[in-house]
Amino acid sequence: MILSVATALALMAGCTGGGVGGDTASAGEVNVYNWGEYIDESIFADFTAQTGIKVNYNVYPDNESLYSTLKGGGAEYDVIIPSDYMISRMIEEDMLEKLDFNNIPNFSDIDPSLKDPDYDPTNEYSVPYMWGTVGIIYNTAKIDKPVTGWSSLFDSDYKGQILMFDNSRDGIGIALKYLGYSYNTTDEAQIQEAVDLLIEQQSYLQGYVMDQIFDKLEGGEAAIGPYYAGDFITMHESNPDLAWCLPEEGSNIFVDAMCIPKGAANKTNAEAFINFMCTTDAGLANCKAIGYSTPLLSVKDALPDEVKNDPVAYPSAEALARCESFTNLPENILALYDSEWLRLKTQ
């Protein structure tokens, strides 16, 4: 049985962590752009009280939308929180500022296993925010067969009850993994085969979703769909009939990290915000609110054993060995993803 993260952490009031610290600004603002349902917004008041910096906060649904927004120059942000493969792409395209780690002393609390990652090998552009896996969330009151792998998302018995990711990298990735291919294949025939499978799947779908999945699965409007482990934990607190499966074929393990876009107007304030997010108090508040896995050693140490030992939030080494991280793909393959996703969505 999964312990409610909120219940477990409610016992920990008064736990403290490192301060904002660093050479930070004492006024002004910071413009933060993040995934939906992915932060405890109440901590913004604590940050402002400590620094005098106002937080302006907006959300995006997926990495590709974030990239398009920034590439198009349609908005100005100081802190963004992309996933690993998108960070690699943004570094390659000179879209990120190098960080001044003198202003981020709390970086010392990041788990060493998450430092100098493949997506940012010199660790100059990013600070880990949260990590997790992708799996299948299903309603045990509606699903009466064992759910062990991606095949359940292509089962005609669940016609009209299946949800699917509404972004190309996750959606096509699931089909690739189900077919036995790598998430990071550059074989065009394999990618097209995966999209052919997704086209076949369409007749079984209720719809493509991102954060809409919360209402649909918590409210029993749908029976099954893929999403992120941290979100399953918070959904399960609202609907105990929901269950989790890390597919036997393997899945995606990801790290989302805090970065500063190139030319950000408030870079020092952004570094103050990143440093604040690496305090124990902010990290614990986020774990309580969103359920994702922390990269902060002090936060992991402070979590109750029931949370630290939760196999959804902190899978075993054996389970993680079946998982694969997304990597940045060559330009021609990214273009193929775009055209194939359009082919899928215009059927």
Short mmCIF file of C-alpha atoms in Angstrom, two decimals:
data_model
loop_
_atom_site.label_atom_id
_atom_site.label_comp_id
_atom_site.label_asym_id
_atom_site.label_seq_id
_atom_site.Cartn_x
_atom_site.Cartn_y
_atom_site.Cartn_z
CA MET A 1 0.00 0.00 0.00
CA ILE A 2 1.34 3.43 -0.90
CA LEU A 3 1.63 5.89 1.96
CA SER A 4 0.19 9.31 1.23
CA VAL A 5 3.16 11.59 0.75
CA ALA A 6 1.16 14.46 2.20
CA THR A 7 0.37 12.41 5.32
CA ALA A 8 3.96 11.29 5.78
CA LEU A 9 5.49 14.71 5.33
CA ALA A 10 2.92 16.47 7.48
CA LEU A 11 4.74 14.95 10.44
CA MET A 12 7.90 16.81 9.51
CA ALA A 13 6.96 20.44 10.14
CA GLY A 14 9.88 22.46 11.34
CA CYS A 15 12.55 20.69 9.29
CA THR A 16 15.04 23.28 8.07
CA GLY A 17 17.49 23.56 5.21
CA GLY A 18 20.13 25.78 3.70
CA GLY A 19 19.21 29.40 3.12
CA VAL A 20 18.98 31.15 -0.21
CA GLY A 21 22.60 32.22 0.16
CA GLY A 22 24.89 33.28 -2.66
CA ASP A 23 25.40 36.66 -4.24
CA THR A 24 21.72 37.32 -4.88
CA ALA A 25 19.76 40.39 -5.83
CA SER A 26 17.56 41.97 -3.16
CA ALA A 27 14.67 43.16 -5.31
CA GLY A 28 13.05 42.89 -8.70
CA GLU A 29 11.42 39.83 -10.22
CA VAL A 30 12.05 36.41 -11.67
CA ASN A 31 9.95 34.88 -14.45
CA VAL A 32 9.59 31.11 -14.04
CA TYR A 33 8.27 28.74 -16.71
CA ASN A 34 7.51 25.17 -15.60
CA TRP A 35 5.42 22.11 -16.32
CA GLY A 36 1.84 22.10 -15.02
CA GLU A 37 1.16 20.54 -11.60
CA TYR A 38 4.89 20.54 -10.87
CA ILE A 39 5.64 22.85 -7.95
CA ASP A 40 4.27 23.93 -4.58
CA GLU A 41 3.41 27.52 -5.44
CA SER A 42 3.06 28.45 -1.75
CA ILE A 43 6.85 28.47 -1.43
CA PHE A 44 7.06 31.54 -3.68
CA ALA A 45 6.01 33.67 -0.73
CA ASP A 46 8.94 32.29 1.30
CA PHE A 47 11.35 33.10 -1.52
CA THR A 48 10.02 36.65 -1.81
CA ALA A 49 10.18 37.14 1.96
CA GLN A 50 13.85 36.09 1.97
CA THR A 51 14.99 37.97 -1.12
CA GLY A 52 12.47 40.67 -2.01
CA ILE A 53 12.21 39.09 -5.47
CA LYS A 54 8.71 38.62 -6.90
CA VAL A 55 7.98 35.36 -8.73
CA ASN A 56 5.97 35.53 -11.96
CA TYR A 57 4.91 31.98 -12.79
CA ASN A 58 3.58 30.33 -15.95
CA VAL A 59 3.25 26.72 -17.12
CA TYR A 60 3.68 24.71 -20.31
CA PRO A 61 2.38 21.19 -21.15
CA ASP A 62 5.51 19.51 -22.56
CA ASN A 63 9.13 19.98 -23.63
CA GLU A 64 8.26 20.58 -27.25
CA SER A 65 5.90 23.43 -26.36
CA LEU A 66 8.59 24.98 -24.16
CA TYR A 67 11.11 24.75 -26.99
CA SER A 68 8.73 26.29 -29.53
CA THR A 69 7.88 29.17 -27.19
CA LEU A 70 11.51 30.04 -26.56
CA LYS A 71 12.66 29.45 -30.12
CA GLY A 72 9.90 31.70 -31.41
CA GLY A 73 10.91 34.51 -29.10
CA GLY A 74 7.32 34.91 -27.97
CA ALA A 75 8.04 35.13 -24.24
CA GLU A 76 10.82 36.16 -21.85
CA TYR A 77 11.62 33.80 -18.97
CA ASP A 78 14.44 33.62 -16.44
CA VAL A 79 14.08 30.04 -15.15
CA ILE A 80 12.85 27.04 -17.16
CA ILE A 81 12.67 23.36 -16.19
CA PRO A 82 13.12 21.17 -19.28
CA SER A 83 13.86 17.46 -19.37
CA ASP A 84 17.27 15.94 -19.98
CA TYR A 85 17.10 15.47 -23.76
CA MET A 86 15.68 18.95 -24.29
CA ILE A 87 18.46 20.48 -22.19
CA SER A 88 20.97 18.76 -24.47
CA ARG A 89 19.24 20.21 -27.52
CA MET A 90 19.12 23.70 -26.05
CA ILE A 91 22.82 23.58 -25.15
CA GLU A 92 23.64 22.49 -28.69
CA GLU A 93 21.58 25.38 -30.11
CA ASP A 94 23.09 27.95 -27.70
CA MET A 95 19.74 28.61 -26.02
CA LEU A 96 20.96 28.47 -22.40
CA GLU A 97 23.13 30.65 -20.17
CA LYS A 98 26.03 29.19 -18.24
CA LEU A 99 25.27 29.27 -14.52
CA ASP A 100 27.33 31.10 -11.92
CA PHE A 101 27.53 28.45 -9.22
CA ASN A 102 28.90 31.01 -6.75
CA ASN A 103 25.25 32.10 -6.58
CA ILE A 104 24.02 28.49 -6.19
CA PRO A 105 25.96 27.11 -3.17
CA ASN A 106 23.15 24.67 -2.37
CA PHE A 107 24.17 22.74 -5.50
CA SER A 108 26.43 20.87 -3.07
CA ASP A 109 23.32 19.02 -1.82
CA ILE A 110 22.60 17.46 -5.24
CA ASP A 111 23.12 13.68 -5.36
CA PRO A 112 26.57 13.16 -6.97
CA SER A 113 25.08 10.48 -9.25
CA LEU A 114 23.03 13.24 -10.92
CA LYS A 115 25.95 15.62 -11.45
CA ASP A 116 27.85 15.87 -14.77
CA PRO A 117 25.09 14.05 -16.66
CA ASP A 118 25.26 13.06 -20.32
CA TYR A 119 22.85 15.86 -21.24
CA ASP A 120 25.09 18.49 -19.58
CA PRO A 121 28.46 16.73 -19.22
CA THR A 122 30.36 19.74 -17.88
CA ASN A 123 27.48 20.68 -15.55
CA GLU A 124 27.55 24.32 -16.59
CA TYR A 125 23.94 24.86 -17.65
CA SER A 126 21.59 22.96 -15.32
CA VAL A 127 20.70 21.98 -11.76
CA PRO A 128 18.52 18.87 -11.26
CA TYR A 129 15.00 19.64 -10.06
CA MET A 130 13.24 16.26 -9.91
CA TRP A 131 13.58 12.82 -11.51
CA GLY A 132 11.26 9.92 -12.15
CA THR A 133 9.98 7.26 -14.49
CA VAL A 134 7.10 6.87 -16.93
CA GLY A 135 4.63 4.05 -16.40
CA ILE A 136 1.03 2.97 -16.79
CA ILE A 137 -1.67 4.23 -14.42
CA TYR A 138 -4.83 2.14 -14.40
CA ASN A 139 -8.09 1.85 -12.48
CA THR A 140 -8.38 -1.54 -10.76
CA ALA A 141 -12.17 -1.10 -10.59
CA LYS A 142 -12.27 -1.01 -14.41
CA ILE A 143 -9.31 -3.21 -15.45
CA ASP A 144 -9.67 -6.88 -14.55
CA LYS A 145 -6.65 -8.31 -16.40
CA PRO A 146 -3.04 -8.07 -15.18
CA VAL A 147 -1.25 -4.96 -16.42
CA THR A 148 2.41 -5.82 -16.93
CA GLY A 149 3.49 -3.93 -20.04
CA TRP A 150 2.75 -1.51 -22.83
CA SER A 151 0.44 -4.03 -24.56
CA SER A 152 -2.39 -2.94 -22.23
CA LEU A 153 -2.48 0.43 -24.02
CA PHE A 154 -3.21 -1.36 -27.31
CA ASP A 155 -5.89 -3.73 -25.95
CA SER A 156 -9.23 -3.50 -27.76
CA ASP A 157 -11.01 -4.66 -24.58
CA TYR A 158 -10.44 -1.15 -23.23
CA LYS A 159 -11.79 0.67 -26.27
CA GLY A 160 -12.88 4.19 -25.37
CA GLN A 161 -11.12 3.99 -21.97
CA ILE A 162 -7.48 4.44 -23.03
CA LEU A 163 -5.59 7.74 -22.76
CA MET A 164 -2.33 8.51 -24.54
CA PHE A 165 0.40 11.13 -24.25
CA ASP A 166 -0.24 14.23 -26.34
CA ASN A 167 3.42 14.82 -27.18
CA SER A 168 5.53 13.20 -29.85
CA ARG A 169 8.57 12.06 -27.88
CA ASP A 170 6.60 10.20 -25.20
CA GLY A 171 3.89 8.94 -27.53
CA ILE A 172 6.16 7.61 -30.27
CA GLY A 173 8.59 6.40 -27.60
CA ILE A 174 5.99 4.12 -26.04
CA ALA A 175 5.23 2.53 -29.41
CA LEU A 176 8.95 2.10 -30.10
CA LYS A 177 9.52 0.40 -26.74
CA TYR A 178 6.48 -1.86 -27.23
CA LEU A 179 7.93 -2.93 -30.60
CA GLY A 180 11.27 -3.73 -28.96
CA TYR A 181 13.19 -0.70 -30.23
CA SER A 182 15.20 1.96 -28.44
CA TYR A 183 13.61 5.25 -27.44
CA ASN A 184 16.55 6.87 -29.19
CA THR A 185 16.54 4.97 -32.47
CA THR A 186 17.52 6.90 -35.57
CA ASP A 187 16.16 4.18 -37.87
CA GLU A 188 13.47 5.97 -39.88
CA ALA A 189 11.64 2.72 -40.70
CA GLN A 190 11.33 1.89 -36.98
CA ILE A 191 9.93 5.34 -36.21
CA GLN A 192 7.40 5.07 -39.03
CA GLU A 193 6.43 1.57 -37.85
CA ALA A 194 5.82 2.99 -34.38
CA VAL A 195 3.56 5.71 -35.76
CA ASP A 196 1.69 3.12 -37.85
CA LEU A 197 1.01 1.29 -34.57
CA LEU A 198 -0.24 4.51 -32.95
CA ILE A 199 -2.57 5.07 -35.90
CA GLU A 200 -4.03 1.58 -35.32
CA GLN A 201 -4.39 2.43 -31.63
CA GLN A 202 -6.49 5.52 -32.36
CA SER A 203 -9.71 3.53 -32.73
CA TYR A 204 -9.32 2.39 -29.11
CA LEU A 205 -8.47 5.78 -27.61
CA GLN A 206 -10.62 8.08 -25.55
CA GLY A 207 -8.14 10.83 -26.33
CA TYR A 208 -4.67 12.36 -26.21
CA VAL A 209 -3.91 14.17 -22.94
CA MET A 210 -1.30 15.80 -20.82
CA ASP A 211 -2.42 17.24 -17.45
CA GLN A 212 -6.05 16.48 -18.37
CA ILE A 213 -5.18 12.94 -17.28
CA PHE A 214 -5.53 13.99 -13.63
CA ASP A 215 -9.27 14.66 -13.87
CA LYS A 216 -9.94 11.74 -16.18
CA LEU A 217 -8.21 9.06 -14.11
CA GLU A 218 -8.99 10.44 -10.66
CA GLY A 219 -12.65 10.89 -11.62
CA GLY A 220 -13.02 7.48 -13.27
CA GLU A 221 -13.74 8.95 -16.71
CA ALA A 222 -11.03 6.73 -18.23
CA ALA A 223 -9.50 3.42 -17.20
CA ILE A 224 -5.86 3.49 -18.22
CA GLY A 225 -3.10 5.72 -19.54
CA PRO A 226 0.64 6.42 -19.38
CA TYR A 227 2.06 9.19 -17.22
CA TYR A 228 4.74 10.11 -14.72
CA ALA A 229 5.41 8.32 -11.43
CA GLY A 230 5.17 11.43 -9.27
CA ASP A 231 1.77 12.27 -10.71
CA PHE A 232 0.56 8.73 -10.02
CA ILE A 233 1.43 9.20 -6.35
CA THR A 234 -0.69 12.33 -6.06
CA MET A 235 -3.53 10.79 -8.12
CA HIS A 236 -3.53 7.71 -5.90
CA GLU A 237 -4.11 9.89 -2.86
CA SER A 238 -7.35 11.09 -4.51
CA ASN A 239 -8.41 7.72 -5.93
CA PRO A 240 -7.07 4.59 -4.16
CA ASP A 241 -8.41 2.38 -6.98
CA LEU A 242 -5.57 3.60 -9.19
CA ALA A 243 -2.53 1.36 -9.58
CA TRP A 244 0.91 1.68 -11.18
CA CYS A 245 2.89 -0.49 -13.59
CA LEU A 246 6.48 0.06 -14.69
CA PRO A 247 6.28 -1.89 -17.97
CA GLU A 248 8.26 -5.10 -18.28
CA GLU A 249 9.56 -4.05 -21.72
CA GLY A 250 11.26 -1.07 -20.08
CA SER A 251 10.39 2.60 -19.81
CA ASN A 252 11.75 6.12 -19.69
CA ILE A 253 13.77 7.44 -16.76
CA PHE A 254 14.10 11.21 -16.82
CA VAL A 255 15.66 14.13 -15.01
CA ASP A 256 14.10 17.58 -15.20
CA ALA A 257 16.51 20.38 -14.39
CA MET A 258 16.48 24.12 -13.77
CA CYS A 259 18.11 26.25 -16.48
CA ILE A 260 18.34 29.90 -17.50
CA PRO A 261 17.44 30.81 -21.10
CA LYS A 262 19.97 32.75 -23.18
CA GLY A 263 19.62 36.49 -22.67
CA ALA A 264 17.46 36.21 -19.52
CA ALA A 265 16.81 39.69 -18.14
CA ASN A 266 17.10 38.64 -14.48
CA LYS A 267 19.94 36.13 -14.41
CA THR A 268 21.14 36.83 -10.86
CA ASN A 269 17.58 36.62 -9.56
CA ALA A 270 17.19 33.38 -11.48
CA GLU A 271 20.25 31.92 -9.78
CA ALA A 272 18.84 33.01 -6.40
CA PHE A 273 15.61 31.19 -7.24
CA ILE A 274 17.45 28.02 -8.31
CA ASN A 275 19.48 28.12 -5.10
CA PHE A 276 16.29 28.53 -3.05
CA MET A 277 14.74 25.52 -4.80
CA CYS A 278 17.74 23.50 -3.60
CA THR A 279 17.03 24.18 0.08
CA THR A 280 15.75 21.34 2.24
CA ASP A 281 12.54 23.19 3.11
CA ALA A 282 11.65 23.92 -0.51
CA GLY A 283 12.57 20.38 -1.55
CA LEU A 284 10.39 18.81 1.13
CA ALA A 285 7.48 21.09 0.25
CA ASN A 286 7.76 20.04 -3.38
CA CYS A 287 7.92 16.34 -2.55
CA LYS A 288 4.79 16.75 -0.46
CA ALA A 289 2.95 18.66 -3.20
CA ILE A 290 3.96 16.79 -6.35
CA GLY A 291 5.24 13.36 -5.31
CA TYR A 292 8.29 13.29 -7.58
CA SER A 293 11.72 11.91 -6.64
CA THR A 294 14.17 14.40 -5.16
CA PRO A 295 17.77 14.93 -6.30
CA LEU A 296 18.60 16.58 -2.95
CA LEU A 297 20.45 14.39 -0.43
CA SER A 298 19.14 16.28 2.60
CA VAL A 299 15.55 15.92 1.42
CA LYS A 300 15.89 12.17 0.74
CA ASP A 301 17.44 11.71 4.18
CA ALA A 302 14.57 13.63 5.80
CA LEU A 303 11.81 11.63 4.12
CA PRO A 304 10.00 8.99 6.18
CA ASP A 305 11.11 5.40 5.47
CA GLU A 306 7.71 4.65 3.92
CA VAL A 307 8.37 7.30 1.27
CA LYS A 308 12.05 6.50 0.72
CA ASN A 309 11.16 2.83 0.23
CA ASP A 310 8.20 3.47 -2.09
CA PRO A 311 9.05 1.51 -5.28
CA VAL A 312 7.08 3.97 -7.40
CA ALA A 313 9.06 7.04 -6.31
CA TYR A 314 12.34 5.22 -5.76
CA PRO A 315 12.41 2.07 -7.91
CA SER A 316 14.86 -0.76 -7.30
CA ALA A 317 18.13 -0.94 -9.19
CA GLU A 318 16.72 -3.90 -11.10
CA ALA A 319 13.68 -1.89 -12.22
CA LEU A 320 15.80 1.11 -13.19
CA ALA A 321 18.09 -1.13 -15.23
CA ARG A 322 15.14 -1.74 -17.59
CA CYS A 323 14.71 2.00 -18.15
CA GLU A 324 16.27 4.24 -20.76
CA SER A 325 16.80 8.00 -20.85
CA PHE A 326 15.84 10.07 -23.86
CA THR A 327 18.78 11.61 -25.69
CA ASN A 328 18.82 14.51 -28.10
CA LEU A 329 18.20 13.27 -31.66
CA PRO A 330 19.80 14.42 -34.92
CA GLU A 331 18.05 17.26 -36.76
CA ASN A 332 16.72 15.00 -39.53
CA ILE A 333 15.16 12.65 -36.98
CA LEU A 334 13.58 15.54 -35.08
CA ALA A 335 12.06 16.69 -38.38
CA LEU A 336 10.79 13.15 -38.97
CA TYR A 337 9.19 13.12 -35.51
CA ASP A 338 7.38 16.34 -36.38
CA SER A 339 6.10 15.07 -39.72
CA GLU A 340 5.14 11.65 -38.36
CA TRP A 341 3.32 13.17 -35.38
CA LEU A 342 1.42 15.39 -37.81
CA ARG A 343 0.57 12.29 -39.87
CA LEU A 344 -0.81 10.65 -36.72
CA LYS A 345 -2.82 13.63 -35.54
CA THR A 346 -4.39 14.32 -38.95
CA GLN A 347 -5.76 10.81 -39.45
#
